[in-house]
Amino acid sequence: MSGKKSTEVADLLQQGWAARELTNNRLDDAIRKYAESILKNKKELSGLQAKAGNSETLSSDASGMFGAEGQKKVQEAAALLQKLKSAVVVEKNAQESARELKRFAADLQKYDSEAADIRRAIANKYDYCNREYTQASALKKKYEKLAADRRALETALQREAYTADEVLLEAKKVFSQFEAVNKAVHDMNVMAANRKQAEAIRKQVTEYKQG
């Protein structure tokens, strides 16, 4: 029995290399792109939430002047603000992506070194390569696992990035609605204050004429 041949080992190494090529720079670039997009959306959402501040409340004068209509606007503004503040961009995979890319690179370097060692071991052999065959088989599985992990991270980030885009788009719409309703409440307060001031002036004028 001559055992495994060097050509069989070389074939396994080639299969491992094919799996390795699935972990190329294109996947790395896609992972970085998705992660950057998610974190950018997270930052933009936080900015909208901070900019929104607080919802307006009606003054007692405005409440008397606008009644149920005014209270309805106040409630609407508060609900929109709550919806905006509760919006969340999930960034778990984006935060972990840099660490994962470093792990992928380190593993890839280690596996490439193992492959080079196996090639050197079979360079001048034709058969009796059972040990190298076992090593190459294990290495092929390592390359395949690394490729699968990389694809899984890209898929998770792609899904996360799509959701983040949707969350930010909805948050922008809610922010715009909130600003409009909140301004309406503010304007009610201004109108009530102006009317109160006008009435005070008319009263002073009347009292002056009567005096």
JSON list of N, CA, C and O in Angstrom, two decimals, residues 95-125:
[
{"chain": "A", "resi": 95, "resn": "GLN", "atom": "N", "xyz": [-20.90, 47.12, 14.93]},
{"chain": "A", "resi": 95, "resn": "GLN", "atom": "CA", "xyz": [-19.90, 47.38, 15.97]},
{"chain": "A", "resi": 95, "resn": "GLN", "atom": "C", "xyz": [-18.86, 46.27, 16.03]},
{"chain": "A", "resi": 95, "resn": "GLN", "atom": "O", "xyz": [-17.70, 46.52, 16.33]},
{"chain": "A", "resi": 96, "resn": "GLU", "atom": "N", "xyz": [-19.28, 45.05, 15.76]},
{"chain": "A", "resi": 96, "resn": "GLU", "atom": "CA", "xyz": [-18.38, 43.91, 15.87]},
{"chain": "A", "resi": 96, "resn": "GLU", "atom": "C", "xyz": [-17.61, 43.63, 14.59]},
{"chain": "A", "resi": 96, "resn": "GLU", "atom": "O", "xyz": [-16.67, 42.83, 14.59]},
{"chain": "A", "resi": 97, "resn": "SER", "atom": "N", "xyz": [-17.98, 44.29, 13.49]},
{"chain": "A", "resi": 97, "resn": "SER", "atom": "CA", "xyz": [-17.40, 43.95, 12.19]},
{"chain": "A", "resi": 97, "resn": "SER", "atom": "C", "xyz": [-15.89, 44.18, 12.11]},
{"chain": "A", "resi": 97, "resn": "SER", "atom": "O", "xyz": [-15.17, 43.37, 11.52]},
{"chain": "A", "resi": 98, "resn": "ALA", "atom": "N", "xyz": [-15.40, 45.27, 12.70]},
{"chain": "A", "resi": 98, "resn": "ALA", "atom": "CA", "xyz": [-13.96, 45.55, 12.63]},
{"chain": "A", "resi": 98, "resn": "ALA", "atom": "C", "xyz": [-13.16, 44.45, 13.34]},
{"chain": "A", "resi": 98, "resn": "ALA", "atom": "O", "xyz": [-12.14, 43.98, 12.81]},
{"chain": "A", "resi": 99, "resn": "ARG", "atom": "N", "xyz": [-13.66, 44.03, 14.49]},
{"chain": "A", "resi": 99, "resn": "ARG", "atom": "CA", "xyz": [-12.98, 42.95, 15.22]},
{"chain": "A", "resi": 99, "resn": "ARG", "atom": "C", "xyz": [-13.04, 41.64, 14.44]},
{"chain": "A", "resi": 99, "resn": "ARG", "atom": "O", "xyz": [-12.06, 40.89, 14.37]},
{"chain": "A", "resi": 100, "resn": "GLU", "atom": "N", "xyz": [-14.18, 41.37, 13.81]},
{"chain": "A", "resi": 100, "resn": "GLU", "atom": "CA", "xyz": [-14.32, 40.16, 13.03]},
{"chain": "A", "resi": 100, "resn": "GLU", "atom": "C", "xyz": [-13.41, 40.16, 11.81]},
{"chain": "A", "resi": 100, "resn": "GLU", "atom": "O", "xyz": [-12.82, 39.13, 11.45]},
{"chain": "A", "resi": 101, "resn": "LEU", "atom": "N", "xyz": [-13.27, 41.31, 11.15]},
{"chain": "A", "resi": 101, "resn": "LEU", "atom": "CA", "xyz": [-12.38, 41.39, 9.99]},
{"chain": "A", "resi": 101, "resn": "LEU", "atom": "C", "xyz": [-10.93, 41.12, 10.39]},
{"chain": "A", "resi": 101, "resn": "LEU", "atom": "O", "xyz": [-10.18, 40.48, 9.65]},
{"chain": "A", "resi": 102, "resn": "LYS", "atom": "N", "xyz": [-10.54, 41.60, 11.55]},
{"chain": "A", "resi": 102, "resn": "LYS", "atom": "CA", "xyz": [-9.18, 41.32, 12.04]},
{"chain": "A", "resi": 102, "resn": "LYS", "atom": "C", "xyz": [-9.00, 39.83, 12.30]},
{"chain": "A", "resi": 102, "resn": "LYS", "atom": "O", "xyz": [-7.95, 39.25, 12.00]},
{"chain": "A", "resi": 103, "resn": "ARG", "atom": "N", "xyz": [-10.04, 39.21, 12.87]},
{"chain": "A", "resi": 103, "resn": "ARG", "atom": "CA", "xyz": [-9.96, 37.77, 13.12]},
{"chain": "A", "resi": 103, "resn": "ARG", "atom": "C", "xyz": [-9.88, 37.00, 11.81]},
{"chain": "A", "resi": 103, "resn": "ARG", "atom": "O", "xyz": [-9.08, 36.06, 11.69]},
{"chain": "A", "resi": 104, "resn": "PHE", "atom": "N", "xyz": [-10.68, 37.40, 10.83]},
{"chain": "A", "resi": 104, "resn": "PHE", "atom": "CA", "xyz": [-10.64, 36.73, 9.53]},
{"chain": "A", "resi": 104, "resn": "PHE", "atom": "C", "xyz": [-9.23, 36.82, 8.93]},
{"chain": "A", "resi": 104, "resn": "PHE", "atom": "O", "xyz": [-8.70, 35.83, 8.41]},
{"chain": "A", "resi": 105, "resn": "ALA", "atom": "N", "xyz": [-8.65, 38.01, 8.98]},
{"chain": "A", "resi": 105, "resn": "ALA", "atom": "CA", "xyz": [-7.32, 38.21, 8.39]},
{"chain": "A", "resi": 105, "resn": "ALA", "atom": "C", "xyz": [-6.27, 37.37, 9.10]},
{"chain": "A", "resi": 105, "resn": "ALA", "atom": "O", "xyz": [-5.39, 36.77, 8.46]},
{"chain": "A", "resi": 106, "resn": "ALA", "atom": "N", "xyz": [-6.35, 37.31, 10.43]},
{"chain": "A", "resi": 106, "resn": "ALA", "atom": "CA", "xyz": [-5.39, 36.52, 11.20]},
{"chain": "A", "resi": 106, "resn": "ALA", "atom": "C", "xyz": [-5.53, 35.04, 10.90]},
{"chain": "A", "resi": 106, "resn": "ALA", "atom": "O", "xyz": [-4.52, 34.32, 10.72]},
{"chain": "A", "resi": 107, "resn": "ASP", "atom": "N", "xyz": [-6.76, 34.56, 10.83]},
{"chain": "A", "resi": 107, "resn": "ASP", "atom": "CA", "xyz": [-7.00, 33.15, 10.53]},
{"chain": "A", "resi": 107, "resn": "ASP", "atom": "C", "xyz": [-6.51, 32.82, 9.12]},
{"chain": "A", "resi": 107, "resn": "ASP", "atom": "O", "xyz": [-5.90, 31.77, 8.89]},
{"chain": "A", "resi": 108, "resn": "LEU", "atom": "N", "xyz": [-6.79, 33.72, 8.19]},
{"chain": "A", "resi": 108, "resn": "LEU", "atom": "CA", "xyz": [-6.38, 33.49, 6.80]},
{"chain": "A", "resi": 108, "resn": "LEU", "atom": "C", "xyz": [-4.87, 33.38, 6.69]},
{"chain": "A", "resi": 108, "resn": "LEU", "atom": "O", "xyz": [-4.34, 32.50, 5.99]},
{"chain": "A", "resi": 109, "resn": "GLN", "atom": "N", "xyz": [-4.17, 34.25, 7.39]},
{"chain": "A", "resi": 109, "resn": "GLN", "atom": "CA", "xyz": [-2.71, 34.21, 7.37]},
{"chain": "A", "resi": 109, "resn": "GLN", "atom": "C", "xyz": [-2.19, 32.89, 7.94]},
{"chain": "A", "resi": 109, "resn": "GLN", "atom": "O", "xyz": [-1.27, 32.28, 7.42]},
{"chain": "A", "resi": 110, "resn": "LYS", "atom": "N", "xyz": [-2.82, 32.44, 9.01]},
{"chain": "A", "resi": 110, "resn": "LYS", "atom": "CA", "xyz": [-2.42, 31.19, 9.66]},
{"chain": "A", "resi": 110, "resn": "LYS", "atom": "C", "xyz": [-2.69, 30.00, 8.72]},
{"chain": "A", "resi": 110, "resn": "LYS", "atom": "O", "xyz": [-1.83, 29.11, 8.57]},
{"chain": "A", "resi": 111, "resn": "TYR", "atom": "N", "xyz": [-3.84, 29.99, 8.07]},
{"chain": "A", "resi": 111, "resn": "TYR", "atom": "CA", "xyz": [-4.19, 28.88, 7.18]},
{"chain": "A", "resi": 111, "resn": "TYR", "atom": "C", "xyz": [-3.29, 28.87, 5.95]},
{"chain": "A", "resi": 111, "resn": "TYR", "atom": "O", "xyz": [-2.89, 27.79, 5.48]},
{"chain": "A", "resi": 112, "resn": "ASP", "atom": "N", "xyz": [-2.97, 30.04, 5.43]},
{"chain": "A", "resi": 112, "resn": "ASP", "atom": "CA", "xyz": [-2.06, 30.11, 4.27]},
{"chain": "A", "resi": 112, "resn": "ASP", "atom": "C", "xyz": [-0.68, 29.55, 4.63]},
{"chain": "A", "resi": 112, "resn": "ASP", "atom": "O", "xyz": [-0.02, 28.90, 3.82]},
{"chain": "A", "resi": 113, "resn": "SER", "atom": "N", "xyz": [-0.25, 29.81, 5.85]},
{"chain": "A", "resi": 113, "resn": "SER", "atom": "CA", "xyz": [1.03, 29.28, 6.31]},
{"chain": "A", "resi": 113, "resn": "SER", "atom": "C", "xyz": [0.98, 27.75, 6.40]},
{"chain": "A", "resi": 113, "resn": "SER", "atom": "O", "xyz": [1.93, 27.06, 6.02]},
{"chain": "A", "resi": 114, "resn": "GLU", "atom": "N", "xyz": [-0.15, 27.23, 6.89]},
{"chain": "A", "resi": 114, "resn": "GLU", "atom": "CA", "xyz": [-0.32, 25.78, 6.97]},
{"chain": "A", "resi": 114, "resn": "GLU", "atom": "C", "xyz": [-0.30, 25.15, 5.57]},
{"chain": "A", "resi": 114, "resn": "GLU", "atom": "O", "xyz": [0.31, 24.08, 5.36]},
{"chain": "A", "resi": 115, "resn": "ALA", "atom": "N", "xyz": [-0.95, 25.83, 4.62]},
{"chain": "A", "resi": 115, "resn": "ALA", "atom": "CA", "xyz": [-0.98, 25.32, 3.24]},
{"chain": "A", "resi": 115, "resn": "ALA", "atom": "C", "xyz": [0.42, 25.28, 2.65]},
{"chain": "A", "resi": 115, "resn": "ALA", "atom": "O", "xyz": [0.80, 24.32, 1.96]},
{"chain": "A", "resi": 116, "resn": "ALA", "atom": "N", "xyz": [1.20, 26.32, 2.91]},
{"chain": "A", "resi": 116, "resn": "ALA", "atom": "CA", "xyz": [2.57, 26.37, 2.40]},
{"chain": "A", "resi": 116, "resn": "ALA", "atom": "C", "xyz": [3.41, 25.24, 2.99]},
{"chain": "A", "resi": 116, "resn": "ALA", "atom": "O", "xyz": [4.23, 24.62, 2.28]},
{"chain": "A", "resi": 117, "resn": "ASP", "atom": "N", "xyz": [3.22, 24.95, 4.26]},
{"chain": "A", "resi": 117, "resn": "ASP", "atom": "CA", "xyz": [3.95, 23.86, 4.91]},
{"chain": "A", "resi": 117, "resn": "ASP", "atom": "C", "xyz": [3.61, 22.52, 4.27]},
{"chain": "A", "resi": 117, "resn": "ASP", "atom": "O", "xyz": [4.49, 21.67, 4.05]},
{"chain": "A", "resi": 118, "resn": "ILE", "atom": "N", "xyz": [2.35, 22.33, 3.97]},
{"chain": "A", "resi": 118, "resn": "ILE", "atom": "CA", "xyz": [1.91, 21.06, 3.35]},
{"chain": "A", "resi": 118, "resn": "ILE", "atom": "C", "xyz": [2.49, 20.94, 1.95]},
{"chain": "A", "resi": 118, "resn": "ILE", "atom": "O", "xyz": [2.96, 19.85, 1.55]},
{"chain": "A", "resi": 119, "resn": "ARG", "atom": "N", "xyz": [2.49, 22.01, 1.21]},
{"chain": "A", "resi": 119, "resn": "ARG", "atom": "CA", "xyz": [3.06, 21.98, -0.15]},
{"chain": "A", "resi": 119, "resn": "ARG", "atom": "C", "xyz": [4.55, 21.63, -0.11]},
{"chain": "A", "resi": 119, "resn": "ARG", "atom": "O", "xyz": [5.05, 20.88, -0.97]},
{"chain": "A", "resi": 120, "resn": "ARG", "atom": "N", "xyz": [5.24, 22.20, 0.84]},
{"chain": "A", "resi": 120, "resn": "ARG", "atom": "CA", "xyz": [6.67, 21.89, 0.96]},
{"chain": "A", "resi": 120, "resn": "ARG", "atom": "C", "xyz": [6.87, 20.42, 1.33]},
{"chain": "A", "resi": 120, "resn": "ARG", "atom": "O", "xyz": [7.80, 19.76, 0.84]},
{"chain": "A", "resi": 121, "resn": "ALA", "atom": "N", "xyz": [5.97, 19.89, 2.15]},
{"chain": "A", "resi": 121, "resn": "ALA", "atom": "CA", "xyz": [6.11, 18.50, 2.60]},
{"chain": "A", "resi": 121, "resn": "ALA", "atom": "C", "xyz": [5.91, 17.50, 1.46]},
{"chain": "A", "resi": 121, "resn": "ALA", "atom": "O", "xyz": [6.51, 16.42, 1.47]},
{"chain": "A", "resi": 122, "resn": "ILE", "atom": "N", "xyz": [5.08, 17.86, 0.47]},
{"chain": "A", "resi": 122, "resn": "ILE", "atom": "CA", "xyz": [4.81, 16.91, -0.62]},
{"chain": "A", "resi": 122, "resn": "ILE", "atom": "C", "xyz": [5.59, 17.26, -1.88]},
{"chain": "A", "resi": 122, "resn": "ILE", "atom": "O", "xyz": [5.44, 16.60, -2.91]},
{"chain": "A", "resi": 123, "resn": "ALA", "atom": "N", "xyz": [6.44, 18.27, -1.80]},
{"chain": "A", "resi": 123, "resn": "ALA", "atom": "CA", "xyz": [7.14, 18.74, -2.99]},
{"chain": "A", "resi": 123, "resn": "ALA", "atom": "C", "xyz": [7.94, 17.64, -3.68]},
{"chain": "A", "resi": 123, "resn": "ALA", "atom": "O", "xyz": [7.97, 17.55, -4.91]},
{"chain": "A", "resi": 124, "resn": "ASN", "atom": "N", "xyz": [8.57, 16.79, -2.92]},
{"chain": "A", "resi": 124, "resn": "ASN", "atom": "CA", "xyz": [9.42, 15.74, -3.49]},
{"chain": "A", "resi": 124, "resn": "ASN", "atom": "C", "xyz": [8.88, 14.34, -3.20]},
{"chain": "A", "resi": 124, "resn": "ASN", "atom": "O", "xyz": [9.64, 13.37, -3.13]},
{"chain": "A", "resi": 125, "resn": "LYS", "atom": "N", "xyz": [7.57, 14.25, -3.02]},
{"chain": "A", "resi": 125, "resn": "LYS", "atom": "CA", "xyz": [6.96, 12.95, -2.73]},
{"chain": "A", "resi": 125, "resn": "LYS", "atom": "C", "xyz": [5.88, 12.65, -3.76]},
{"chain": "A", "resi": 125, "resn": "LYS", "atom": "O", "xyz": [5.23, 13.57, -4.29]}
]
